[in-house]
mmCIF file of C-alpha atoms in Angstrom:
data_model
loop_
_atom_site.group_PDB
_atom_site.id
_atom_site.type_symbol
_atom_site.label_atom_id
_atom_site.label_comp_id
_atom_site.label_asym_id
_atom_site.label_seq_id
_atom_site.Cartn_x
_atom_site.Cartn_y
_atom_site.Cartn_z
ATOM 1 C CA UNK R 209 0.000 0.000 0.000
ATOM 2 C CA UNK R 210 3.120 2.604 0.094
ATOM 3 C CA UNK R 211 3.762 2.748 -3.391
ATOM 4 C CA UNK R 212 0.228 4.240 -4.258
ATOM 5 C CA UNK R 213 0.458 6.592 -0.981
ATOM 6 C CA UNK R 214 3.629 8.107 -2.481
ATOM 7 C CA UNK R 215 2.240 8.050 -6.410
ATOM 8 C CA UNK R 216 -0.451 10.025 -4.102
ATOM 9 C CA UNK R 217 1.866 12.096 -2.274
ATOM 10 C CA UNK R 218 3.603 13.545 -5.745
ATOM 11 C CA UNK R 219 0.528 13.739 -7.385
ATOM 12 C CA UNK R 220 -0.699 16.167 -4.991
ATOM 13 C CA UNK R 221 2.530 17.937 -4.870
ATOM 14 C CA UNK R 222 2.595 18.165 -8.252
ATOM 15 C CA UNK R 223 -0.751 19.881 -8.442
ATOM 16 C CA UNK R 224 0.670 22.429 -5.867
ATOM 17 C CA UNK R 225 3.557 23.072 -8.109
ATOM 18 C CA UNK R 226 0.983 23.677 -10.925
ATOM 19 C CA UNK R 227 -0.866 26.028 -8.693
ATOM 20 C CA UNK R 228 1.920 28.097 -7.483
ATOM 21 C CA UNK R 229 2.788 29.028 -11.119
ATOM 22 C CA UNK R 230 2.002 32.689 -11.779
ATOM 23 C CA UNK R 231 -0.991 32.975 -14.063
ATOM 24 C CA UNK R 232 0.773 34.029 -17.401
ATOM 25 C CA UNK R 233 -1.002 37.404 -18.816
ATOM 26 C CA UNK R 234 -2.907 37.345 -21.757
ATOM 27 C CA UNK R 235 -1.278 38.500 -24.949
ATOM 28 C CA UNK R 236 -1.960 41.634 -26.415
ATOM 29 C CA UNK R 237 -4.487 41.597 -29.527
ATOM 30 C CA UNK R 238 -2.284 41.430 -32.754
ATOM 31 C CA UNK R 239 -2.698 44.693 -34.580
ATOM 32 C CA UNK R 240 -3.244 43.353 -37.773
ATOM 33 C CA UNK R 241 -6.745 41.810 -36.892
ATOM 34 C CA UNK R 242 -7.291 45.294 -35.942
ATOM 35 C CA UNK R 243 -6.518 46.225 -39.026
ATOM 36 C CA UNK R 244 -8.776 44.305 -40.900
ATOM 37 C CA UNK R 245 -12.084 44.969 -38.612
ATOM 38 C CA UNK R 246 -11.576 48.810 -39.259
ATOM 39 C CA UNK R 247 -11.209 48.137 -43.181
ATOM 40 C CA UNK R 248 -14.231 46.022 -42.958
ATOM 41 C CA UNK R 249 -16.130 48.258 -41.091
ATOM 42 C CA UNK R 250 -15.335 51.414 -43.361
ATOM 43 C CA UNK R 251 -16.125 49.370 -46.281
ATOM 44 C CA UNK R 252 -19.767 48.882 -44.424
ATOM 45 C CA UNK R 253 -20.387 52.551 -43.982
ATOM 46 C CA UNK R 254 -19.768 52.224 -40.359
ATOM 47 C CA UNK R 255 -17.455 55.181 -40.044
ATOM 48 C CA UNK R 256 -17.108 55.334 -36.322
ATOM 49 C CA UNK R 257 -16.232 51.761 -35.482
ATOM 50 C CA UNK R 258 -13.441 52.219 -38.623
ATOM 51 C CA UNK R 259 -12.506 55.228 -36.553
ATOM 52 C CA UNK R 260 -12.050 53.821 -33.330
ATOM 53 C CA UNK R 261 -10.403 50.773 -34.496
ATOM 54 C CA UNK R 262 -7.400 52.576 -36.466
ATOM 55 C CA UNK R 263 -7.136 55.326 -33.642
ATOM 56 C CA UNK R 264 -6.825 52.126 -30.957
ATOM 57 C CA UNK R 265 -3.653 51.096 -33.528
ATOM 58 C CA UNK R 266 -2.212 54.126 -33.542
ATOM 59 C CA UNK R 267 -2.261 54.161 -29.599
ATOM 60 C CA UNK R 268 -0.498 50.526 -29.859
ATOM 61 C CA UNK R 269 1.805 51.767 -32.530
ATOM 62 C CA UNK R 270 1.998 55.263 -33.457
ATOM 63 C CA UNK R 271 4.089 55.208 -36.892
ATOM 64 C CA UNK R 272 1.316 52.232 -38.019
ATOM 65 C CA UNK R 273 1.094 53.666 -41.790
ATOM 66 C CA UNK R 274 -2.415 51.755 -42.610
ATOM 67 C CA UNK R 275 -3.882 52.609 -38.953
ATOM 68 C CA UNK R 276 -2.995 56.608 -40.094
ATOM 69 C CA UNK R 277 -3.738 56.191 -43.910
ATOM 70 C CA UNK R 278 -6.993 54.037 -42.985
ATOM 71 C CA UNK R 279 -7.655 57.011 -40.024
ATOM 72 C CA UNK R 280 -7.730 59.469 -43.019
ATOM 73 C CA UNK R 281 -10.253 57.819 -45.179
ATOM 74 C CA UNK R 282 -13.057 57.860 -42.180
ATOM 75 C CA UNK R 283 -11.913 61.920 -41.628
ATOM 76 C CA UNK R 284 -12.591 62.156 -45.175
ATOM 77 C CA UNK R 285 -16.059 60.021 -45.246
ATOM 78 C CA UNK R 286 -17.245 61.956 -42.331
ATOM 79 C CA UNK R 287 -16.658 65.275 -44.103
ATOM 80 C CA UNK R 288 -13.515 66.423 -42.550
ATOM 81 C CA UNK R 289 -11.715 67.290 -45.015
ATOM 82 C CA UNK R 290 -8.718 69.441 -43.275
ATOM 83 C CA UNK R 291 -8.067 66.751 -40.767
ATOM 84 C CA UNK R 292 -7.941 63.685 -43.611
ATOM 85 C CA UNK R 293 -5.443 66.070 -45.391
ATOM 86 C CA UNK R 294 -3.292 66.482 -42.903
ATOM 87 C CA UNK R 295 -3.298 62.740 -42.428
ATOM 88 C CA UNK R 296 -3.258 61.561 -45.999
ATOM 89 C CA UNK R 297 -0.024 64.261 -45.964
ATOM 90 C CA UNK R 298 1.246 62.438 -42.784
ATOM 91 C CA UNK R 299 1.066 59.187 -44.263
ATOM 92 C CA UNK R 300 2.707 60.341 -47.688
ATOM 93 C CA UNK R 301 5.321 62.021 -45.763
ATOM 94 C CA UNK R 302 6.410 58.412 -44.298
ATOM 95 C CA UNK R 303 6.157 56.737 -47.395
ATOM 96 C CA UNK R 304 6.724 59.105 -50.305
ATOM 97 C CA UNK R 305 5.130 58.158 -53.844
ATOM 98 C CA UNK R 306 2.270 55.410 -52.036
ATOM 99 C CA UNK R 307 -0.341 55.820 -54.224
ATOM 100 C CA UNK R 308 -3.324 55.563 -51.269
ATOM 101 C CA UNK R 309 -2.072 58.612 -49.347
ATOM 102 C CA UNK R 310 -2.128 60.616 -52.716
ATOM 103 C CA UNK R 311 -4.954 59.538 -54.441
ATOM 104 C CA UNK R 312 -6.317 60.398 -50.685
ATOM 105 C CA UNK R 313 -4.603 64.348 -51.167
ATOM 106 C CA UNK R 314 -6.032 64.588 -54.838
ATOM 107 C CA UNK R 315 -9.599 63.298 -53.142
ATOM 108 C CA UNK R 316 -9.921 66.013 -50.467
ATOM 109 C CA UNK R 317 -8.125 68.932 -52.989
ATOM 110 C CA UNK R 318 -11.135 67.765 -55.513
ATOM 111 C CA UNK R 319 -13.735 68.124 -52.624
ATOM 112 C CA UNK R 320 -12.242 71.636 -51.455
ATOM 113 C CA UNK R 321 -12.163 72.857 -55.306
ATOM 114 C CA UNK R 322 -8.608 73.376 -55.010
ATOM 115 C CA UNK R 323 -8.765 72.405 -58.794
ATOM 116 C CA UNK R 324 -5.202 72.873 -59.880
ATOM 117 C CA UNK R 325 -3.986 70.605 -56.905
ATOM 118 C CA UNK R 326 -6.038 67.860 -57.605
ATOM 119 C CA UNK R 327 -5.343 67.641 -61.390
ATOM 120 C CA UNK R 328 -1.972 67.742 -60.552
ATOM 121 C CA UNK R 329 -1.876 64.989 -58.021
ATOM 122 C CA UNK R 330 -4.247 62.801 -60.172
ATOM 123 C CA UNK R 331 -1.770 63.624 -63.079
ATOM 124 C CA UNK R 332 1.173 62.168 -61.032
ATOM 125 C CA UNK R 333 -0.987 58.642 -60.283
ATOM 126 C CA UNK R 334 -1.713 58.196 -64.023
ATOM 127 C CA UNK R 335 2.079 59.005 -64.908
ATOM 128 C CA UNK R 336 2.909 56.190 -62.562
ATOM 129 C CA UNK R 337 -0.530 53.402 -63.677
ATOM 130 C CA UNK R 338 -1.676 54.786 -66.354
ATOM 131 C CA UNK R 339 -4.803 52.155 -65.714
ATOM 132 C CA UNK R 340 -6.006 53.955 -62.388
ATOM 133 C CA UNK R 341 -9.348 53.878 -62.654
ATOM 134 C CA UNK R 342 -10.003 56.111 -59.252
ATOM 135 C CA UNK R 343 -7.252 59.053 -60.755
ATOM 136 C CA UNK R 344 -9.078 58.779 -64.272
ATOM 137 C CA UNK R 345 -12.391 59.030 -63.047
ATOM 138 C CA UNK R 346 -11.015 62.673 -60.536
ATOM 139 C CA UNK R 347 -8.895 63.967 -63.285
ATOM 140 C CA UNK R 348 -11.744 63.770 -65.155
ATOM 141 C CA UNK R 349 -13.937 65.596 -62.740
ATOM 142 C CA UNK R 350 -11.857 68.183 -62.040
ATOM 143 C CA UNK R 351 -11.657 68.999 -65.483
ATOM 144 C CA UNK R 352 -15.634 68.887 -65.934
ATOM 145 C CA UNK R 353 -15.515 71.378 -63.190
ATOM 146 C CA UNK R 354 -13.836 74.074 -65.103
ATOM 147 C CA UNK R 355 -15.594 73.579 -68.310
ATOM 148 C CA UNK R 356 -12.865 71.339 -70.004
ATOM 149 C CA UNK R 357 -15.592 68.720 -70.686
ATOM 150 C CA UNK R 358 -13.674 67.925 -74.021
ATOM 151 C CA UNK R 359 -10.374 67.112 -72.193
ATOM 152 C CA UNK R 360 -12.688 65.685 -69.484
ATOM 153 C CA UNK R 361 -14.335 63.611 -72.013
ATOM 154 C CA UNK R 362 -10.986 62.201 -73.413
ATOM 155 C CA UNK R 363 -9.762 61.237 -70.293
ATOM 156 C CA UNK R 364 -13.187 58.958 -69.401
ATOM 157 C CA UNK R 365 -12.680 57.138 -72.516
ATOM 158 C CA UNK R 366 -8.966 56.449 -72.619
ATOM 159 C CA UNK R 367 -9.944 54.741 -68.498
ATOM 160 C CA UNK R 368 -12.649 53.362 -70.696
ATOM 161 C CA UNK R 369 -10.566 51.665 -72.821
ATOM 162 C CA UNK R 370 -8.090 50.117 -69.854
ATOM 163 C CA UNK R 371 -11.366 49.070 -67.649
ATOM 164 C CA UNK R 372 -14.526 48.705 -70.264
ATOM 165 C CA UNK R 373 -16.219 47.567 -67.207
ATOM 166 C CA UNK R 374 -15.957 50.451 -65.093
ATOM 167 C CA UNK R 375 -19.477 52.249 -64.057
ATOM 168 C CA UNK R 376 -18.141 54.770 -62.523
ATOM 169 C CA UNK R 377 -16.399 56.508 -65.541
ATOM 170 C CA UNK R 378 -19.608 55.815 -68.127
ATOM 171 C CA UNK R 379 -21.129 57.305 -65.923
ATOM 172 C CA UNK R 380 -19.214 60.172 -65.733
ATOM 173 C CA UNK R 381 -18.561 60.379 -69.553
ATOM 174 C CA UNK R 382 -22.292 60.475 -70.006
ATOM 175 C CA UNK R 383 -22.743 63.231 -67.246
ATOM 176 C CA UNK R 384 -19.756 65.258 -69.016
ATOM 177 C CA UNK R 385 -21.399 64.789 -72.167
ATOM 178 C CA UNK R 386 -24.610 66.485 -70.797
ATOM 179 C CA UNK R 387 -22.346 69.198 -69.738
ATOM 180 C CA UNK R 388 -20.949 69.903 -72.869
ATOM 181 C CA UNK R 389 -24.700 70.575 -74.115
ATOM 182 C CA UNK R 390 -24.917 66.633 -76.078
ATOM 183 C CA UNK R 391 -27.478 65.238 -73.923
ATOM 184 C CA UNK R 392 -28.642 62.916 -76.448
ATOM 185 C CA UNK R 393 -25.806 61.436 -76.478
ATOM 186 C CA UNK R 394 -25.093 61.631 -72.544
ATOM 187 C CA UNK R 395 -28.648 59.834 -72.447
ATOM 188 C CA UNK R 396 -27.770 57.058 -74.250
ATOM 189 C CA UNK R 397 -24.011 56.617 -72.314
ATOM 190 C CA UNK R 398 -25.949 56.583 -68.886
ATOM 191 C CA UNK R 399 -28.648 54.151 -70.397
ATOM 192 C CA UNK R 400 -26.208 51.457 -71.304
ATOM 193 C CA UNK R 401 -25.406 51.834 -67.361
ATOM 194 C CA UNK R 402 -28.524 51.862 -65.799
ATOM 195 C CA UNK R 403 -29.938 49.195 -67.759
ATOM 196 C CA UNK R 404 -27.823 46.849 -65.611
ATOM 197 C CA UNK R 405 -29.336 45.467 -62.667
ATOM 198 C CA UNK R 406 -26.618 46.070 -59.919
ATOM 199 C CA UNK R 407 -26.679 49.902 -61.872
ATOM 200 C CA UNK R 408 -25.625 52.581 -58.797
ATOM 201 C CA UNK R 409 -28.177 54.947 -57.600
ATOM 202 C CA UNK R 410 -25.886 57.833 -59.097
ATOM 203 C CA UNK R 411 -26.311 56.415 -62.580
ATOM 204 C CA UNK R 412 -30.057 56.804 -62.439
ATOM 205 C CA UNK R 413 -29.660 60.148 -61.040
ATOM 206 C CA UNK R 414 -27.102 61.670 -63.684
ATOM 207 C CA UNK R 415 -29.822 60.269 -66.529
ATOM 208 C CA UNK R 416 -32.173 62.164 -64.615
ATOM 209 C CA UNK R 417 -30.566 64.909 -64.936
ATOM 210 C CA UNK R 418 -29.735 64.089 -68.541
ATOM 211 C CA UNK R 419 -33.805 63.653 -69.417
ATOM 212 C CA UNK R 420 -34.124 66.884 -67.191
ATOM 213 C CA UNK R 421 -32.031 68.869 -69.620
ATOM 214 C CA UNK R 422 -33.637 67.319 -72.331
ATOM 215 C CA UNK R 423 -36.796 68.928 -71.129
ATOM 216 C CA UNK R 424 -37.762 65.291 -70.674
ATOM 217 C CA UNK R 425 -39.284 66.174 -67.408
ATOM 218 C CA UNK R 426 -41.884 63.310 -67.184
ATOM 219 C CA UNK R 427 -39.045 60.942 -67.611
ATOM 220 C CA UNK R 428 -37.067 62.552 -64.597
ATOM 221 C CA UNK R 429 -39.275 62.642 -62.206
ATOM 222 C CA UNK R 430 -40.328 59.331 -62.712
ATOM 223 C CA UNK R 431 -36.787 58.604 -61.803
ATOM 224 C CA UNK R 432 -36.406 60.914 -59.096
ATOM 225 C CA UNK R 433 -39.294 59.977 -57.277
ATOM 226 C CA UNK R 434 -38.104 56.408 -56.681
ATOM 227 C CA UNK R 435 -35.474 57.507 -54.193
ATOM 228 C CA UNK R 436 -36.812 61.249 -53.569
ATOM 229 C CA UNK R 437 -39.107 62.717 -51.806
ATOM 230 C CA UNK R 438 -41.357 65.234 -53.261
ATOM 231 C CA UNK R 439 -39.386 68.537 -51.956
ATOM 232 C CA UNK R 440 -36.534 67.025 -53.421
ATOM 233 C CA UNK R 441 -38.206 65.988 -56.605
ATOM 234 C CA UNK R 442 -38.692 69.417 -56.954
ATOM 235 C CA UNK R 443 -35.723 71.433 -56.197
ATOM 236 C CA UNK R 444 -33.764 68.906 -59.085
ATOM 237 C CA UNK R 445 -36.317 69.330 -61.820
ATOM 238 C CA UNK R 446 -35.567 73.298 -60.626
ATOM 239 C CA UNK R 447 -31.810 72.752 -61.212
ATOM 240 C CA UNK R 448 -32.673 71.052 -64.723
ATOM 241 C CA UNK R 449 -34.857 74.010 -66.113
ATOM 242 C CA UNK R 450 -32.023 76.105 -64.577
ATOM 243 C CA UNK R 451 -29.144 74.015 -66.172
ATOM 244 C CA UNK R 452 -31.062 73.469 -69.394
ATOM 245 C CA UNK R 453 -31.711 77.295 -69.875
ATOM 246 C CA UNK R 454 -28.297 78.095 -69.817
ATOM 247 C CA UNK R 455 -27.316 75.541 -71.967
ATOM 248 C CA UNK R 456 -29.878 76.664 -74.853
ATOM 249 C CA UNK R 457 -28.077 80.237 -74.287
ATOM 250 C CA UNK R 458 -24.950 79.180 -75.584
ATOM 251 C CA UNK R 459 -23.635 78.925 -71.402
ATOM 252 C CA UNK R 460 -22.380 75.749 -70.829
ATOM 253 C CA UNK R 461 -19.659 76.326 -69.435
ATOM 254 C CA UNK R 462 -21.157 79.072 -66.982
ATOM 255 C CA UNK R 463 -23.720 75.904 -66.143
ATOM 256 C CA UNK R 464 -21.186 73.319 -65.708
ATOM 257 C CA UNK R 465 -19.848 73.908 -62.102
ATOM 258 C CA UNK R 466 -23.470 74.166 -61.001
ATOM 259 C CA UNK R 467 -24.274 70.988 -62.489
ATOM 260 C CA UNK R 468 -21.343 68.748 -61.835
ATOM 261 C CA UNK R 469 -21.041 66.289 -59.702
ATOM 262 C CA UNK R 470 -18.125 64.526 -57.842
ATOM 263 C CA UNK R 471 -17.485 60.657 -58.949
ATOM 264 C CA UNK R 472 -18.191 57.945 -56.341
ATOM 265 C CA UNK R 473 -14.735 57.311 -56.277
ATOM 266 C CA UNK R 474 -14.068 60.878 -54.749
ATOM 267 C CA UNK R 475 -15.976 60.517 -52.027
ATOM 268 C CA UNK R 476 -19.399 61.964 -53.239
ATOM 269 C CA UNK R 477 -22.406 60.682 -51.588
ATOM 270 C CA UNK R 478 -24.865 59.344 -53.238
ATOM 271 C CA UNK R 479 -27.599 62.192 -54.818
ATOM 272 C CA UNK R 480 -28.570 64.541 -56.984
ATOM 273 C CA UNK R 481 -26.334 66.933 -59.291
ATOM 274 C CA UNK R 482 -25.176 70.415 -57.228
ATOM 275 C CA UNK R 483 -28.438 71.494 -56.718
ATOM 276 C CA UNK R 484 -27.759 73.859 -53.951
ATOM 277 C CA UNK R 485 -24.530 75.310 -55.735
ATOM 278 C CA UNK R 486 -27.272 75.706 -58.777
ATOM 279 C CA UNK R 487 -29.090 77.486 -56.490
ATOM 280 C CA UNK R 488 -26.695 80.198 -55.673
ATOM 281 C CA UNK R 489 -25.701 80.382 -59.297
ATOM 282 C CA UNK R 490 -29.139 81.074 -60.209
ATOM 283 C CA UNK R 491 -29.268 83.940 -57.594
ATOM 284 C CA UNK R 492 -26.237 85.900 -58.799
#
């Protein structure tokens, strides 16, 4: 009976040794998963979680690149453009020539109509991948904005021709076209678009506007009024008599920053052509 009293004995002191250990701490969460919730949140529209989750990796590790470049893109969903600029410059400054941070500077110069800038920096992209969809689609923009819609217009189709499938620059060649007083032809660049069933909610609203200018009002508020409510069905067919009265004077290029409209891929929410900046342009 001794041997199984001492396998006894060191069993028990061998659970004493176990519990004496000191409890080992739990490791710190790897930054990278971090990472990855905030990019999966800011793809989901959910801003503020994006937010808190790159500003918790920039506690952890202050010269994170993607916790300050990823940090920039929520300033400049939410609107705030001067802080996501000086981020997007921070995050350039650390790694000169990275093509997020810049595109990112060219975004918010776009969005503050620093138009010069932004064609610049967009310039620089396309020097570098000529098959930047994102830089196309804001060089092109920019241009719109001052009335280039030619140069605009050649810029939408050479992207074209590198990414046929690309929505976002038909639909800005179509909305250009418009601009440039061919809304006939704008029409039938936006239709090929919003004939497709995943077709973006800014696609029906730029042939809207489009049928608007036409004088094709029936045909634009029918569109409208799908996402609109009435107030706001109203205030764009407004903008449309507005935009297409200038455009039968011979103004189109006097219309064209009232009318145009950032690309999704600069940030632009969702909605209706400028119709408040057609508003004040009207009351000049």
């Amino acid at each position: 009976m001794a041997a199984p009293a001492a396998l006894l004995v060191g069993c028990s002191s061998t659970r004493d040794e176990i519990k004496l250990q000191p409890a080992l701490s739990h490791p710190e969460r790897d930054p990278s998963a971090d990472l990855k919730l905030a990019a999966s949140a800011l793809a989901s529209g959910n801003v503020e979680l994006a937010e808190t989750l790159y500003n918790k990796v920039l506690a952890a590790k202050p010269h994170s690149f993607e916790a300050r470049l990823g940090l920039a893109d929520t300033r400049y969903l939410a609107g705030d453009f001067e802080r996501a600029r000086v981020l997007y410059g921070e995050a350039l400054a650390a790694k000169p020539g990275e093509s997020g941070a810049q595109l990112g500077l060219a975004r918010v110069a776009l969005r503050q109509r620093r138009l010069s800038e932004a064609q610049g920096l967009y310039r620089q992209l396309l020097a570098k991948d000529p098959g930047n969809a994102a830089a196309s689609e804001g060089l092109g923009t920019s241009l719109d904005l001052e009335g280039r819609h030619g140069e605009a217009e050649a810029v939408y189709r050479e992207g074209l021709r590198v990414h046929p499938d690309e929505h976002g620059l038909r639909v800005d060649l179509g909305l250009s076209l418009v601009l440039a007083g061919r809304p006939r032809e704008g029409v039938n660049v936006l239709l090929d678009v919003t004939g497709l069933t995943d077709a973006p909610w800014q696609a029906r609203a730029d042939l809207a506007f489009a049928y608007g200018v036409l004088g094709n009002t029936d045909s634009a508020k029918k569109i409208l009024s799908l996402e609109l409510p009435p107030s706001a069905v109203d205030d764009n067919l407004q903008l449309y008599r507005v935009v297409r009265e200038r455009l039968g004077a011979h103004a189109a290029t006097a219309a064209a920053p009232a009318a145009a409209v950032l690309p999704a891929s600069a940030g632009a929410s969702p909605g209706m052509p400028g119709v408040a900046a057609a508003q004040a342009e009207a009351s000049q």
